[in-house]
């Protein structure tokens, strides 16, 4: 086999570093690759399977070449075997009997399309009879090859390794040991028992408990958070509020929601546990288990831990939803540009955000702020500073 010295060898690039040592007399074909023999300055066409690059593992190259030659010998043996079978005479070999002909004709005429078209089944019967005679010749040839034991001309004919006569399954090849994806052997009874022991979904009572708990999480926590009514942080305001009023309203809403979680949500989940698992009795889900060690190793403890995780995840999702809505609410309220000209003249410009939120200009400001004006007498230093600032402004304007 040939050996190459880089990726450029397979592409046929003119590089002095490329070196191909090829086997003489290799015929060019459509699968050959043009490579350069730099020491001779000429090109040679070699089969791609016989090109080994320096970056390639030599063991992989040797395995590839060996496999290619093995497949070639196997294909040649199969072609030789099939050619011998095709050249065997069919005279004197029994064809299809009357019962077999009747079965073939009944199968052909069972099709409505064939009956309506009126096609002649003579050619099909002739082909089926010839195939049967060829099969009989193949069986006879296989028997003589095995009896010859490598003597005479029959020793030149070899039955292919994957031939049905060798596989022992009649005219069909042997079934594979596995399907499309090889699966290691395993004890399905033991696997099922292991899964059933660690799964909570083997008892109807547990499934009902999990379903009711998920329903409580949705109804009490997730749905109010998505509707914006959990903390009332994002409720549309019809009037501006003072800061104290705003804090009082939202404090009451947060306290009310916490009361619902503590006095309604958690007791409802505990009630579902007693209702669904109260009648289980002794076993893995015994609510009346008094032994601490037995409880720690029971499936009831794992189930209650799962319920705690579900409730914690629901509360976390609700808080994230409410906080995200709160950020959008405050950003929407503070989207305008405020210009204060005096205590009685304040202008808010929403021109930059009206394109994405056309209803923002109709909403009132978020907070009301009281501004008190008190007249005081300026000190001499403050008067001097104001005069200097006015003079500097006038000078800059004149300049």
mmCIF file of C-alpha atoms in Angstrom:
data_model
loop_
_atom_site.group_PDB
_atom_site.id
_atom_site.type_symbol
_atom_site.label_atom_id
_atom_site.label_comp_id
_atom_site.label_asym_id
_atom_site.label_seq_id
_atom_site.Cartn_x
_atom_site.Cartn_y
_atom_site.Cartn_z
ATOM 1 C CA UNK A 1 0.000 0.000 0.000
ATOM 2 C CA UNK A 2 0.916 3.600 -0.517
ATOM 3 C CA UNK A 3 1.934 6.080 2.153
ATOM 4 C CA UNK A 4 1.211 9.806 1.970
ATOM 5 C CA UNK A 5 2.835 12.746 3.753
ATOM 6 C CA UNK A 6 0.045 15.233 4.353
ATOM 7 C CA UNK A 7 -3.436 16.377 3.469
ATOM 8 C CA UNK A 8 -2.150 17.885 0.247
ATOM 9 C CA UNK A 9 -1.286 14.455 -1.054
ATOM 10 C CA UNK A 10 -4.937 13.501 -1.379
ATOM 11 C CA UNK A 11 -5.744 16.755 -3.135
ATOM 12 C CA UNK A 12 -2.969 16.492 -5.692
ATOM 13 C CA UNK A 13 -1.255 19.764 -4.705
ATOM 14 C CA UNK A 14 2.286 20.520 -5.935
ATOM 15 C CA UNK A 15 4.226 20.455 -2.677
ATOM 16 C CA UNK A 16 7.810 19.354 -2.198
ATOM 17 C CA UNK A 17 6.951 17.972 1.229
ATOM 18 C CA UNK A 18 4.476 15.462 -0.228
ATOM 19 C CA UNK A 19 5.812 11.974 -0.739
ATOM 20 C CA UNK A 20 3.848 9.046 -2.126
ATOM 21 C CA UNK A 21 5.364 5.585 -2.462
ATOM 22 C CA UNK A 22 2.865 3.670 -4.569
ATOM 23 C CA UNK A 23 2.434 0.115 -5.742
ATOM 24 C CA UNK A 24 3.297 -0.097 -9.455
ATOM 25 C CA UNK A 25 0.741 -1.198 -11.961
ATOM 26 C CA UNK A 26 -2.336 0.211 -10.180
ATOM 27 C CA UNK A 27 -5.028 0.966 -12.735
ATOM 28 C CA UNK A 28 -6.729 4.364 -12.582
ATOM 29 C CA UNK A 29 -10.427 4.381 -11.806
ATOM 30 C CA UNK A 30 -13.170 6.796 -10.865
ATOM 31 C CA UNK A 31 -12.388 6.255 -7.182
ATOM 32 C CA UNK A 32 -8.660 6.969 -7.547
ATOM 33 C CA UNK A 33 -7.031 10.048 -6.068
ATOM 34 C CA UNK A 34 -4.397 12.085 -7.903
ATOM 35 C CA UNK A 35 -1.228 12.296 -5.790
ATOM 36 C CA UNK A 36 2.264 13.645 -6.363
ATOM 37 C CA UNK A 37 5.512 11.736 -6.252
ATOM 38 C CA UNK A 38 7.772 14.646 -5.406
ATOM 39 C CA UNK A 39 11.057 12.751 -5.691
ATOM 40 C CA UNK A 40 10.249 11.886 -9.329
ATOM 41 C CA UNK A 41 8.234 14.991 -10.194
ATOM 42 C CA UNK A 42 5.388 12.961 -11.669
ATOM 43 C CA UNK A 43 1.829 12.180 -10.649
ATOM 44 C CA UNK A 44 0.372 8.757 -9.976
ATOM 45 C CA UNK A 45 -3.238 7.634 -9.650
ATOM 46 C CA UNK A 46 -3.809 5.435 -6.613
ATOM 47 C CA UNK A 47 -7.019 4.092 -5.080
ATOM 48 C CA UNK A 48 -8.047 6.174 -2.108
ATOM 49 C CA UNK A 49 -8.035 3.119 0.126
ATOM 50 C CA UNK A 50 -4.283 2.673 -0.487
ATOM 51 C CA UNK A 51 -3.270 6.213 0.516
ATOM 52 C CA UNK A 52 -1.939 6.731 4.031
ATOM 53 C CA UNK A 53 -1.203 10.228 5.297
ATOM 54 C CA UNK A 54 1.464 10.962 7.867
ATOM 55 C CA UNK A 55 -1.207 12.354 10.205
ATOM 56 C CA UNK A 56 -3.119 9.068 10.096
ATOM 57 C CA UNK A 57 -2.697 6.214 12.548
ATOM 58 C CA UNK A 58 -0.915 3.388 10.665
ATOM 59 C CA UNK A 59 -2.973 0.772 12.505
ATOM 60 C CA UNK A 60 -6.187 2.363 11.210
ATOM 61 C CA UNK A 61 -4.758 2.410 7.697
ATOM 62 C CA UNK A 62 -3.743 -1.250 7.909
ATOM 63 C CA UNK A 63 -7.169 -2.229 9.273
ATOM 64 C CA UNK A 64 -8.891 -0.308 6.472
ATOM 65 C CA UNK A 65 -6.804 -1.945 3.739
ATOM 66 C CA UNK A 66 -7.253 -5.390 5.271
ATOM 67 C CA UNK A 67 -11.017 -4.953 5.515
ATOM 68 C CA UNK A 68 -11.184 -3.771 1.884
ATOM 69 C CA UNK A 69 -9.299 -6.846 0.646
ATOM 70 C CA UNK A 70 -11.407 -9.153 2.807
ATOM 71 C CA UNK A 71 -14.620 -7.701 1.379
ATOM 72 C CA UNK A 72 -13.221 -7.996 -2.133
ATOM 73 C CA UNK A 73 -12.398 -11.699 -1.686
ATOM 74 C CA UNK A 74 -15.830 -12.280 -0.206
ATOM 75 C CA UNK A 75 -17.530 -10.528 -3.147
ATOM 76 C CA UNK A 76 -15.459 -12.483 -5.653
ATOM 77 C CA UNK A 77 -16.340 -15.771 -3.970
ATOM 78 C CA UNK A 78 -20.023 -14.866 -3.951
ATOM 79 C CA UNK A 79 -19.977 -13.883 -7.645
ATOM 80 C CA UNK A 80 -18.164 -17.112 -8.519
ATOM 81 C CA UNK A 81 -20.663 -19.151 -6.535
ATOM 82 C CA UNK A 82 -23.681 -17.419 -8.113
ATOM 83 C CA UNK A 83 -22.190 -17.824 -11.577
ATOM 84 C CA UNK A 84 -21.787 -21.566 -11.056
ATOM 85 C CA UNK A 85 -25.389 -21.830 -9.860
ATOM 86 C CA UNK A 86 -26.663 -19.869 -12.874
ATOM 87 C CA UNK A 87 -24.716 -22.121 -15.263
ATOM 88 C CA UNK A 88 -26.191 -25.337 -13.910
ATOM 89 C CA UNK A 89 -28.743 -26.915 -16.295
ATOM 90 C CA UNK A 90 -32.396 -26.873 -15.331
ATOM 91 C CA UNK A 91 -33.465 -29.787 -17.532
ATOM 92 C CA UNK A 92 -34.640 -32.657 -15.428
ATOM 93 C CA UNK A 93 -35.003 -30.484 -12.347
ATOM 94 C CA UNK A 94 -38.613 -30.625 -11.105
ATOM 95 C CA UNK A 95 -40.526 -27.378 -11.315
ATOM 96 C CA UNK A 96 -43.668 -26.272 -9.519
ATOM 97 C CA UNK A 97 -46.293 -28.926 -8.914
ATOM 98 C CA UNK A 98 -49.996 -28.377 -9.453
ATOM 99 C CA UNK A 99 -50.645 -27.370 -5.841
ATOM 100 C CA UNK A 100 -47.913 -24.739 -5.925
ATOM 101 C CA UNK A 101 -49.196 -23.407 -9.271
ATOM 102 C CA UNK A 102 -52.676 -23.094 -7.784
ATOM 103 C CA UNK A 103 -51.334 -21.125 -4.801
ATOM 104 C CA UNK A 104 -49.420 -18.760 -7.082
ATOM 105 C CA UNK A 105 -52.452 -18.171 -9.309
ATOM 106 C CA UNK A 106 -54.751 -17.610 -6.334
ATOM 107 C CA UNK A 107 -52.320 -15.068 -4.891
ATOM 108 C CA UNK A 108 -52.069 -13.280 -8.239
ATOM 109 C CA UNK A 109 -55.811 -13.161 -8.895
ATOM 110 C CA UNK A 110 -56.505 -12.031 -5.341
ATOM 111 C CA UNK A 111 -55.585 -8.531 -6.482
ATOM 112 C CA UNK A 112 -58.560 -6.614 -7.892
ATOM 113 C CA UNK A 113 -56.338 -4.613 -10.242
ATOM 114 C CA UNK A 114 -54.938 -7.811 -11.805
ATOM 115 C CA UNK A 115 -58.411 -9.305 -12.233
ATOM 116 C CA UNK A 116 -59.776 -6.202 -13.920
ATOM 117 C CA UNK A 117 -56.752 -5.803 -16.211
ATOM 118 C CA UNK A 118 -56.892 -9.412 -17.382
ATOM 119 C CA UNK A 119 -53.101 -9.866 -17.319
ATOM 120 C CA UNK A 120 -51.665 -13.253 -18.247
ATOM 121 C CA UNK A 121 -49.845 -15.031 -15.416
ATOM 122 C CA UNK A 122 -47.863 -17.308 -17.737
ATOM 123 C CA UNK A 123 -44.659 -15.246 -17.514
ATOM 124 C CA UNK A 124 -44.969 -15.061 -13.727
ATOM 125 C CA UNK A 125 -45.399 -18.837 -13.475
ATOM 126 C CA UNK A 126 -42.392 -19.381 -15.755
ATOM 127 C CA UNK A 127 -40.272 -17.059 -13.589
ATOM 128 C CA UNK A 128 -41.424 -18.723 -10.372
ATOM 129 C CA UNK A 129 -40.698 -22.180 -11.819
ATOM 130 C CA UNK A 130 -37.217 -21.075 -12.945
ATOM 131 C CA UNK A 131 -36.506 -19.629 -9.504
ATOM 132 C CA UNK A 132 -37.589 -22.893 -7.914
ATOM 133 C CA UNK A 133 -35.328 -24.913 -10.216
ATOM 134 C CA UNK A 134 -32.402 -22.591 -9.466
ATOM 135 C CA UNK A 135 -32.977 -23.047 -5.753
ATOM 136 C CA UNK A 136 -32.974 -26.823 -6.129
ATOM 137 C CA UNK A 137 -29.684 -26.617 -8.076
ATOM 138 C CA UNK A 138 -28.212 -24.434 -5.310
ATOM 139 C CA UNK A 139 -29.144 -26.940 -2.634
ATOM 140 C CA UNK A 140 -27.634 -29.757 -4.729
ATOM 141 C CA UNK A 141 -24.425 -27.774 -5.260
ATOM 142 C CA UNK A 142 -24.115 -26.990 -1.541
ATOM 143 C CA UNK A 143 -24.498 -30.668 -0.725
ATOM 144 C CA UNK A 144 -21.759 -31.715 -3.218
ATOM 145 C CA UNK A 145 -19.395 -28.982 -1.968
ATOM 146 C CA UNK A 146 -19.711 -30.179 1.616
ATOM 147 C CA UNK A 147 -19.242 -33.821 0.562
ATOM 148 C CA UNK A 148 -16.191 -33.036 -1.599
ATOM 149 C CA UNK A 149 -14.156 -31.973 1.488
ATOM 150 C CA UNK A 150 -11.754 -29.846 -0.551
ATOM 151 C CA UNK A 151 -11.067 -32.491 -3.248
ATOM 152 C CA UNK A 152 -11.457 -32.129 -6.985
ATOM 153 C CA UNK A 153 -12.815 -29.166 -8.911
ATOM 154 C CA UNK A 154 -15.477 -28.492 -6.309
ATOM 155 C CA UNK A 155 -12.709 -27.388 -3.950
ATOM 156 C CA UNK A 156 -12.403 -24.249 -6.076
ATOM 157 C CA UNK A 157 -15.971 -23.262 -5.172
ATOM 158 C CA UNK A 158 -16.597 -21.912 -1.702
ATOM 159 C CA UNK A 159 -19.954 -21.295 -0.138
ATOM 160 C CA UNK A 160 -19.996 -17.678 1.093
ATOM 161 C CA UNK A 161 -19.958 -17.305 4.858
ATOM 162 C CA UNK A 162 -23.228 -15.358 4.890
ATOM 163 C CA UNK A 163 -24.959 -17.812 2.563
ATOM 164 C CA UNK A 164 -28.307 -19.211 3.827
ATOM 165 C CA UNK A 165 -26.965 -22.743 3.531
ATOM 166 C CA UNK A 166 -24.347 -21.925 6.174
ATOM 167 C CA UNK A 167 -26.540 -19.801 8.453
ATOM 168 C CA UNK A 168 -28.939 -22.729 8.970
ATOM 169 C CA UNK A 169 -32.122 -20.698 8.520
ATOM 170 C CA UNK A 170 -33.375 -22.018 5.209
ATOM 171 C CA UNK A 171 -33.728 -19.513 2.389
ATOM 172 C CA UNK A 172 -33.714 -16.510 4.710
ATOM 173 C CA UNK A 173 -30.606 -15.066 6.366
ATOM 174 C CA UNK A 174 -30.180 -15.543 10.072
ATOM 175 C CA UNK A 175 -31.961 -12.970 12.236
ATOM 176 C CA UNK A 176 -29.634 -10.451 13.917
ATOM 177 C CA UNK A 177 -28.967 -10.797 17.610
ATOM 178 C CA UNK A 178 -30.232 -7.232 18.202
ATOM 179 C CA UNK A 179 -32.323 -4.638 16.432
ATOM 180 C CA UNK A 180 -31.220 -1.332 14.999
ATOM 181 C CA UNK A 181 -29.662 -0.257 18.312
ATOM 182 C CA UNK A 182 -27.736 -2.938 20.214
ATOM 183 C CA UNK A 183 -29.151 -3.335 23.714
ATOM 184 C CA UNK A 184 -27.122 -5.123 26.377
ATOM 185 C CA UNK A 185 -28.730 -8.083 28.042
ATOM 186 C CA UNK A 186 -30.561 -7.244 31.244
ATOM 187 C CA UNK A 187 -33.049 -8.801 33.619
ATOM 188 C CA UNK A 188 -36.353 -7.086 32.859
ATOM 189 C CA UNK A 189 -37.976 -8.448 36.029
ATOM 190 C CA UNK A 190 -35.243 -7.033 38.240
ATOM 191 C CA UNK A 191 -35.228 -3.730 36.341
ATOM 192 C CA UNK A 192 -38.987 -3.361 36.677
ATOM 193 C CA UNK A 193 -38.845 -4.193 40.378
ATOM 194 C CA UNK A 194 -36.094 -1.611 40.913
ATOM 195 C CA UNK A 195 -38.089 1.036 39.049
ATOM 196 C CA UNK A 196 -41.281 0.237 40.937
ATOM 197 C CA UNK A 197 -39.497 0.421 44.278
ATOM 198 C CA UNK A 198 -38.090 3.911 43.620
ATOM 199 C CA UNK A 199 -41.106 5.350 41.779
ATOM 200 C CA UNK A 200 -43.990 7.195 43.437
ATOM 201 C CA UNK A 201 -46.325 6.592 40.487
ATOM 202 C CA UNK A 202 -47.201 3.018 41.416
ATOM 203 C CA UNK A 203 -50.049 3.926 43.821
ATOM 204 C CA UNK A 204 -53.274 5.632 42.794
ATOM 205 C CA UNK A 205 -53.384 7.526 46.093
ATOM 206 C CA UNK A 206 -49.959 9.067 45.465
ATOM 207 C CA UNK A 207 -50.881 10.090 41.919
ATOM 208 C CA UNK A 208 -54.040 11.797 43.189
ATOM 209 C CA UNK A 209 -52.024 13.598 45.874
ATOM 210 C CA UNK A 210 -49.474 14.881 43.342
ATOM 211 C CA UNK A 211 -52.224 16.059 40.982
ATOM 212 C CA UNK A 212 -54.110 17.916 43.727
ATOM 213 C CA UNK A 213 -50.894 19.531 44.991
ATOM 214 C CA UNK A 214 -50.010 20.752 41.497
ATOM 215 C CA UNK A 215 -53.529 22.141 41.119
ATOM 216 C CA UNK A 216 -53.193 24.040 44.405
ATOM 217 C CA UNK A 217 -49.864 25.525 43.282
ATOM 218 C CA UNK A 218 -51.409 26.720 40.039
ATOM 219 C CA UNK A 219 -54.598 28.126 41.561
ATOM 220 C CA UNK A 220 -53.083 29.750 44.670
ATOM 221 C CA UNK A 221 -49.669 30.925 43.461
ATOM 222 C CA UNK A 222 -48.916 30.763 39.747
ATOM 223 C CA UNK A 223 -52.209 32.001 38.299
ATOM 224 C CA UNK A 224 -52.514 35.058 40.619
ATOM 225 C CA UNK A 225 -48.892 35.964 39.815
ATOM 226 C CA UNK A 226 -49.503 35.750 36.059
ATOM 227 C CA UNK A 227 -52.710 37.803 36.402
ATOM 228 C CA UNK A 228 -50.841 40.527 38.321
ATOM 229 C CA UNK A 229 -53.052 40.241 41.378
ATOM 230 C CA UNK A 230 -50.556 38.530 43.701
ATOM 231 C CA UNK A 231 -49.043 41.670 45.206
ATOM 232 C CA UNK A 232 -51.074 44.293 43.308
ATOM 233 C CA UNK A 233 -47.794 45.891 42.293
ATOM 234 C CA UNK A 234 -48.686 46.303 38.659
ATOM 235 C CA UNK A 235 -52.358 47.297 38.939
ATOM 236 C CA UNK A 236 -53.234 50.311 36.758
ATOM 237 C CA UNK A 237 -53.589 53.498 38.783
ATOM 238 C CA UNK A 238 -56.392 55.973 38.172
ATOM 239 C CA UNK A 239 -54.769 58.737 40.230
ATOM 240 C CA UNK A 240 -51.393 59.716 41.544
ATOM 241 C CA UNK A 241 -50.502 58.563 45.040
ATOM 242 C CA UNK A 242 -48.377 59.970 47.766
ATOM 243 C CA UNK A 243 -45.413 57.872 48.760
ATOM 244 C CA UNK A 244 -46.946 56.935 52.126
ATOM 245 C CA UNK A 245 -50.197 55.847 50.457
ATOM 246 C CA UNK A 246 -48.285 53.795 47.893
ATOM 247 C CA UNK A 247 -46.243 52.003 50.554
ATOM 248 C CA UNK A 248 -49.350 51.359 52.684
ATOM 249 C CA UNK A 249 -51.364 49.896 49.760
ATOM 250 C CA UNK A 250 -48.605 47.585 48.607
ATOM 251 C CA UNK A 251 -47.718 46.573 52.148
ATOM 252 C CA UNK A 252 -51.314 45.492 52.737
ATOM 253 C CA UNK A 253 -51.378 43.563 49.434
ATOM 254 C CA UNK A 254 -48.121 41.756 50.245
ATOM 255 C CA UNK A 255 -49.369 40.881 53.744
ATOM 256 C CA UNK A 256 -52.659 39.577 52.314
ATOM 257 C CA UNK A 257 -50.846 37.369 49.814
ATOM 258 C CA UNK A 258 -48.540 36.023 52.547
ATOM 259 C CA UNK A 259 -51.630 35.247 54.618
ATOM 260 C CA UNK A 260 -53.098 33.271 51.715
ATOM 261 C CA UNK A 261 -49.889 31.268 51.382
ATOM 262 C CA UNK A 262 -49.638 30.564 55.115
ATOM 263 C CA UNK A 263 -53.303 30.056 56.057
ATOM 264 C CA UNK A 264 -54.822 28.709 52.827
ATOM 265 C CA UNK A 265 -52.192 27.210 50.535
ATOM 266 C CA UNK A 266 -50.122 25.166 53.004
ATOM 267 C CA UNK A 267 -53.162 23.839 54.969
ATOM 268 C CA UNK A 268 -54.816 22.825 51.684
ATOM 269 C CA UNK A 269 -51.764 20.750 50.699
ATOM 270 C CA UNK A 270 -51.696 19.115 54.132
ATOM 271 C CA UNK A 271 -55.414 18.357 53.816
ATOM 272 C CA UNK A 272 -54.857 16.660 50.449
ATOM 273 C CA UNK A 273 -52.097 14.537 51.997
ATOM 274 C CA UNK A 274 -54.386 13.348 54.796
ATOM 275 C CA UNK A 275 -57.284 12.739 52.388
ATOM 276 C CA UNK A 276 -55.289 10.778 49.802
ATOM 277 C CA UNK A 277 -52.796 8.934 51.994
ATOM 278 C CA UNK A 278 -54.826 8.560 55.185
ATOM 279 C CA UNK A 279 -56.339 5.255 54.095
ATOM 280 C CA UNK A 280 -53.117 3.652 52.847
ATOM 281 C CA UNK A 281 -52.318 2.135 56.224
ATOM 282 C CA UNK A 282 -49.127 0.304 56.991
ATOM 283 C CA UNK A 283 -46.471 0.378 54.314
ATOM 284 C CA UNK A 284 -44.312 2.873 52.488
ATOM 285 C CA UNK A 285 -46.824 5.758 52.828
ATOM 286 C CA UNK A 286 -48.006 5.294 56.406
ATOM 287 C CA UNK A 287 -48.886 8.746 57.791
ATOM 288 C CA UNK A 288 -49.053 7.319 61.306
ATOM 289 C CA UNK A 289 -45.504 6.009 61.331
ATOM 290 C CA UNK A 290 -44.010 6.701 64.765
ATOM 291 C CA UNK A 291 -40.538 5.220 64.300
ATOM 292 C CA UNK A 292 -38.091 7.931 63.244
ATOM 293 C CA UNK A 293 -35.671 5.498 61.594
ATOM 294 C CA UNK A 294 -38.447 3.844 59.609
ATOM 295 C CA UNK A 295 -39.702 7.251 58.457
ATOM 296 C CA UNK A 296 -36.257 8.366 57.262
ATOM 297 C CA UNK A 297 -35.932 5.285 55.036
ATOM 298 C CA UNK A 298 -39.552 5.264 53.806
ATOM 299 C CA UNK A 299 -40.931 6.497 50.496
ATOM 300 C CA UNK A 300 -43.231 8.877 52.410
ATOM 301 C CA UNK A 301 -40.254 11.050 53.319
ATOM 302 C CA UNK A 302 -39.115 11.147 49.678
ATOM 303 C CA UNK A 303 -42.640 12.029 48.570
ATOM 304 C CA UNK A 304 -42.940 14.895 51.069
ATOM 305 C CA UNK A 305 -39.519 16.202 49.976
ATOM 306 C CA UNK A 306 -40.778 16.195 46.421
ATOM 307 C CA UNK A 307 -43.879 18.142 47.476
ATOM 308 C CA UNK A 308 -41.654 20.695 49.235
ATOM 309 C CA UNK A 309 -39.595 21.133 46.063
ATOM 310 C CA UNK A 310 -42.750 21.590 43.977
ATOM 311 C CA UNK A 311 -44.111 24.235 46.341
ATOM 312 C CA UNK A 312 -40.770 26.047 46.541
ATOM 313 C CA UNK A 313 -40.439 26.046 42.750
ATOM 314 C CA UNK A 314 -43.990 27.404 42.352
ATOM 315 C CA UNK A 315 -43.293 30.216 44.838
ATOM 316 C CA UNK A 316 -39.983 31.055 43.154
ATOM 317 C CA UNK A 317 -41.651 31.200 39.734
ATOM 318 C CA UNK A 318 -44.405 33.444 41.119
ATOM 319 C CA UNK A 319 -41.903 35.839 42.715
ATOM 320 C CA UNK A 320 -39.864 36.029 39.503
ATOM 321 C CA UNK A 321 -43.013 36.804 37.510
ATOM 322 C CA UNK A 322 -44.146 39.516 39.925
ATOM 323 C CA UNK A 323 -40.700 41.147 40.102
ATOM 324 C CA UNK A 324 -40.414 41.189 36.299
ATOM 325 C CA UNK A 325 -43.877 42.786 36.028
ATOM 326 C CA UNK A 326 -42.907 45.296 38.740
ATOM 327 C CA UNK A 327 -39.775 46.320 36.827
ATOM 328 C CA UNK A 328 -41.828 46.863 33.654
ATOM 329 C CA UNK A 329 -44.434 48.808 35.659
ATOM 330 C CA UNK A 330 -41.887 51.219 37.136
ATOM 331 C CA UNK A 331 -40.050 51.566 33.823
ATOM 332 C CA UNK A 332 -43.342 52.412 32.104
ATOM 333 C CA UNK A 333 -44.181 55.031 34.747
ATOM 334 C CA UNK A 334 -40.723 56.632 34.504
ATOM 335 C CA UNK A 335 -40.450 56.532 30.717
ATOM 336 C CA UNK A 336 -41.135 60.241 30.203
ATOM 337 C CA UNK A 337 -38.672 63.134 30.370
ATOM 338 C CA UNK A 338 -39.594 65.565 33.162
ATOM 339 C CA UNK A 339 -38.816 69.268 32.800
ATOM 340 C CA UNK A 340 -39.353 71.476 35.879
ATOM 341 C CA UNK A 341 -39.559 75.175 35.027
ATOM 342 C CA UNK A 342 -41.079 76.321 38.292
ATOM 343 C CA UNK A 343 -43.181 75.042 41.153
ATOM 344 C CA UNK A 344 -46.288 75.603 39.068
ATOM 345 C CA UNK A 345 -44.908 74.620 35.644
ATOM 346 C CA UNK A 346 -43.827 70.985 35.164
ATOM 347 C CA UNK A 347 -43.875 69.244 31.778
ATOM 348 C CA UNK A 348 -43.492 65.491 31.047
ATOM 349 C CA UNK A 349 -42.547 64.464 27.508
ATOM 350 C CA UNK A 350 -43.616 60.961 26.425
ATOM 351 C CA UNK A 351 -42.736 61.337 22.745
ATOM 352 C CA UNK A 352 -39.900 58.784 22.940
ATOM 353 C CA UNK A 353 -42.087 55.995 24.381
ATOM 354 C CA UNK A 354 -45.425 56.621 22.664
ATOM 355 C CA UNK A 355 -44.382 54.488 19.697
ATOM 356 C CA UNK A 356 -44.215 51.338 21.822
ATOM 357 C CA UNK A 357 -46.835 52.309 24.434
ATOM 358 C CA UNK A 358 -49.495 54.625 22.964
ATOM 359 C CA UNK A 359 -51.622 54.561 26.157
ATOM 360 C CA UNK A 360 -48.855 55.817 28.450
ATOM 361 C CA UNK A 361 -49.643 59.540 28.013
ATOM 362 C CA UNK A 362 -53.208 59.035 29.358
ATOM 363 C CA UNK A 363 -51.959 57.594 32.660
ATOM 364 C CA UNK A 364 -51.409 59.873 35.636
ATOM 365 C CA UNK A 365 -47.974 60.282 37.250
ATOM 366 C CA UNK A 366 -47.047 57.597 39.758
ATOM 367 C CA UNK A 367 -46.389 59.814 42.798
ATOM 368 C CA UNK A 368 -47.558 63.173 44.113
ATOM 369 C CA UNK A 369 -44.842 65.346 45.669
ATOM 370 C CA UNK A 370 -45.540 68.461 47.735
ATOM 371 C CA UNK A 371 -43.149 71.322 46.995
ATOM 372 C CA UNK A 372 -42.946 74.142 49.559
ATOM 373 C CA UNK A 373 -41.339 77.500 48.696
ATOM 374 C CA UNK A 374 -39.780 79.472 51.501
ATOM 375 C CA UNK A 375 -38.246 82.932 51.086
ATOM 376 C CA UNK A 376 -35.027 83.481 53.043
ATOM 377 C CA UNK A 377 -32.534 86.307 53.109
ATOM 378 C CA UNK A 378 -29.286 85.485 51.330
ATOM 379 C CA UNK A 379 -25.999 86.087 53.094
ATOM 380 C CA UNK A 380 -23.284 88.387 51.758
ATOM 381 C CA UNK A 381 -21.185 85.437 50.526
ATOM 382 C CA UNK A 382 -24.197 83.937 48.688
ATOM 383 C CA UNK A 383 -24.988 87.321 47.086
ATOM 384 C CA UNK A 384 -21.377 87.692 45.935
ATOM 385 C CA UNK A 385 -21.384 84.187 44.489
ATOM 386 C CA UNK A 386 -24.672 84.820 42.627
ATOM 387 C CA UNK A 387 -23.342 88.097 41.238
ATOM 388 C CA UNK A 388 -20.149 86.438 40.034
ATOM 389 C CA UNK A 389 -22.131 83.636 38.376
ATOM 390 C CA UNK A 390 -24.407 86.163 36.630
ATOM 391 C CA UNK A 391 -21.413 88.175 35.380
ATOM 392 C CA UNK A 392 -19.743 85.043 34.045
ATOM 393 C CA UNK A 393 -22.929 84.033 32.245
ATOM 394 C CA UNK A 394 -23.296 87.482 30.681
ATOM 395 C CA UNK A 395 -19.651 87.475 29.569
ATOM 396 C CA UNK A 396 -19.978 84.083 27.956
ATOM 397 C CA UNK A 397 -23.155 85.144 26.191
ATOM 398 C CA UNK A 398 -21.495 88.335 24.866
ATOM 399 C CA UNK A 399 -18.444 86.421 23.710
#
